[in-house]
mmCIF file of C-alpha atoms in Angstrom:
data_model
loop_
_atom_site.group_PDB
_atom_site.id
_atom_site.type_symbol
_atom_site.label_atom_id
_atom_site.label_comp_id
_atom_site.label_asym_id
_atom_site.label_seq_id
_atom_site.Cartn_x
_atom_site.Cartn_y
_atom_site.Cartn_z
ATOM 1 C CA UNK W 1 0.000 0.000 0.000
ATOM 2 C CA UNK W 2 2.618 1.894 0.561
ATOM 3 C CA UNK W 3 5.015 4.290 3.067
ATOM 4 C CA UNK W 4 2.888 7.018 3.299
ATOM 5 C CA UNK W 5 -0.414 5.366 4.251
ATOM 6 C CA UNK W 6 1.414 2.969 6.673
ATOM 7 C CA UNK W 7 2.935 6.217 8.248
ATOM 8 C CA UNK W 8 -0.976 7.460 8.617
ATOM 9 C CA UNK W 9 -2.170 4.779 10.223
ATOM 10 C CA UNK W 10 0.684 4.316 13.078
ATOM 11 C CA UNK W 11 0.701 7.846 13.670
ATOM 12 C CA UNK W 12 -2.827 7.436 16.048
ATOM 13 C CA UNK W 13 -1.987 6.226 19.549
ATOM 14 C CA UNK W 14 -5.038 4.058 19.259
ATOM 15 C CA UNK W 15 -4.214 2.523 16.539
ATOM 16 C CA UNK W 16 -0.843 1.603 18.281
ATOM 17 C CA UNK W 17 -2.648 0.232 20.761
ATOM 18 C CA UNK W 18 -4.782 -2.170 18.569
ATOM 19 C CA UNK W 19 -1.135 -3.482 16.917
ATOM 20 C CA UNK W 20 -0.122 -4.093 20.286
ATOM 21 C CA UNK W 21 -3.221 -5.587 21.464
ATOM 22 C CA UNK W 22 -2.987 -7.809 18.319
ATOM 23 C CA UNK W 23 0.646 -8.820 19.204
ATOM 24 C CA UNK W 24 -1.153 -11.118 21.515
ATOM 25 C CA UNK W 25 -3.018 -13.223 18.558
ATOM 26 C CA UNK W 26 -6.445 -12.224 16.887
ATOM 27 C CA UNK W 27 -9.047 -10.447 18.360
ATOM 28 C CA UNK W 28 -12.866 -9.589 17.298
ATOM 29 C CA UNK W 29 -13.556 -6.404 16.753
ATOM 30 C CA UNK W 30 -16.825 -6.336 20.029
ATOM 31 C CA UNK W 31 -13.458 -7.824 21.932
ATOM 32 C CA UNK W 32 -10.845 -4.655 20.832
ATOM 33 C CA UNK W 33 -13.731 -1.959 21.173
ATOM 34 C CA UNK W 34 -14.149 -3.130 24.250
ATOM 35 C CA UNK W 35 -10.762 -1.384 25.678
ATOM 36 C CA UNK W 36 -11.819 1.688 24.330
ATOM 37 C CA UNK W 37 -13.663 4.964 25.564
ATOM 38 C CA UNK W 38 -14.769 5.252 22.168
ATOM 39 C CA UNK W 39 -17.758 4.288 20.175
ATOM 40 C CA UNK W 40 -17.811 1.676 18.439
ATOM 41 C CA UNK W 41 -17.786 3.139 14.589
ATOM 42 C CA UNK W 42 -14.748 4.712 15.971
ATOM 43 C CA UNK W 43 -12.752 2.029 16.530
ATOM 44 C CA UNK W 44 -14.489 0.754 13.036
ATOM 45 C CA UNK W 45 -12.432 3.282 11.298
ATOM 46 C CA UNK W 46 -9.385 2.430 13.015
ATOM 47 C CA UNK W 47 -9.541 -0.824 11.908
ATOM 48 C CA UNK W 48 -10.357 0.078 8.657
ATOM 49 C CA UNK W 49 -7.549 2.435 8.195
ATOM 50 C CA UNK W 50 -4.563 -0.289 9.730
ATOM 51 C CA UNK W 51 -6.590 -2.741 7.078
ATOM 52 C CA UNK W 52 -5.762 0.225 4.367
ATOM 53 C CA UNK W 53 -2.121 -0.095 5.437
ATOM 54 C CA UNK W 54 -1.821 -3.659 5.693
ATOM 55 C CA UNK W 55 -1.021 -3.606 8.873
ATOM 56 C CA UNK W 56 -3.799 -6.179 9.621
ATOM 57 C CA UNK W 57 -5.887 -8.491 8.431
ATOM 58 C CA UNK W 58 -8.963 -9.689 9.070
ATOM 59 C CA UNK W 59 -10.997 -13.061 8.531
ATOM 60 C CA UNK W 60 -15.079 -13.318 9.067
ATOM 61 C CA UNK W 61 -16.398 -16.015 10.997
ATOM 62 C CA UNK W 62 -20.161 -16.087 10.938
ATOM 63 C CA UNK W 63 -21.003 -13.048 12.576
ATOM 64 C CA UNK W 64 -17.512 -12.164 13.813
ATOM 65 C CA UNK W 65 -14.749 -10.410 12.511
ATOM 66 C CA UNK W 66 -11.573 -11.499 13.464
ATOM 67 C CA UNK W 67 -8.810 -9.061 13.416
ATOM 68 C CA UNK W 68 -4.669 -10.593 13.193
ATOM 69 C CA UNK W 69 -1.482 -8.329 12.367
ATOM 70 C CA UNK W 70 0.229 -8.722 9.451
ATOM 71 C CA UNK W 71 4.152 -8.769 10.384
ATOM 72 C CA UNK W 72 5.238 -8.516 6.429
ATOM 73 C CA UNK W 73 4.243 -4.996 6.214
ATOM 74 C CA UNK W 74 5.843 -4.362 9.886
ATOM 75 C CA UNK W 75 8.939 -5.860 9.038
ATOM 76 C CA UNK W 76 9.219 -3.962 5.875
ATOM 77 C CA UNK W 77 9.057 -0.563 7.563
ATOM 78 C CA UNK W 78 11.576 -1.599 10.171
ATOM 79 C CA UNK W 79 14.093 -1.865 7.488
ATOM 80 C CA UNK W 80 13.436 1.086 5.687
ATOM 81 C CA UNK W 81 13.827 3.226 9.210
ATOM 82 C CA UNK W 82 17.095 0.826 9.755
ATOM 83 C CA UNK W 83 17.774 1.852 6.409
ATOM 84 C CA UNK W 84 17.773 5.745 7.071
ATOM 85 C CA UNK W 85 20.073 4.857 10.039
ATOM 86 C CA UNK W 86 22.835 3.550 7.835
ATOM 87 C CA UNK W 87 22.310 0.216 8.758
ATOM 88 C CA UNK W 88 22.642 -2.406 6.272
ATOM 89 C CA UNK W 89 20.561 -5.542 6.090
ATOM 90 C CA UNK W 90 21.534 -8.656 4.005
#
């Protein structure tokens, strides 16, 4: 999708908070707004926009939405920052 979309989306502390939430395995979506002071369509377009990014993914089950990270796109932007460090990756 892209740097500058995946920039977007981490740049809201609550949608930091879902990643690390996520680290933990997958989640429904009633399960992560749960945590949250927010509404509920809220936390919707959190998810939506990390989905944009590719930072997650999610699977439907029934009713449910399940919600899982998606490392790949994660570990790509770790090695462009390492990158603009100077450090070099094999």
């Amino acid at each position: 999708m892209g740097i500058q979309n995946t920039i977007k989306a981490l740049s809201d502390p609550i949608r930091r908070q879902i990643l690390e939430m996520l680290r933990g395995g997958r989640m429904a979506a009633g399960e992560i707004s749960e945590k949250f002071p927010v509404s509920g369509a809220a936390i919707s377009k959190h998810l939506s926009v990390l989905r944009e990014a590719d930072l997650i993914r999610d699977t439907r089950e029934g009713k449910f939405i399940y919600y899982e990270l998606n490392t790949s796109v994660l570990e790509e932007v770790m090695l462009w920052m390492s990158s603009l460090k100077g450090e070099k990756h094999d």
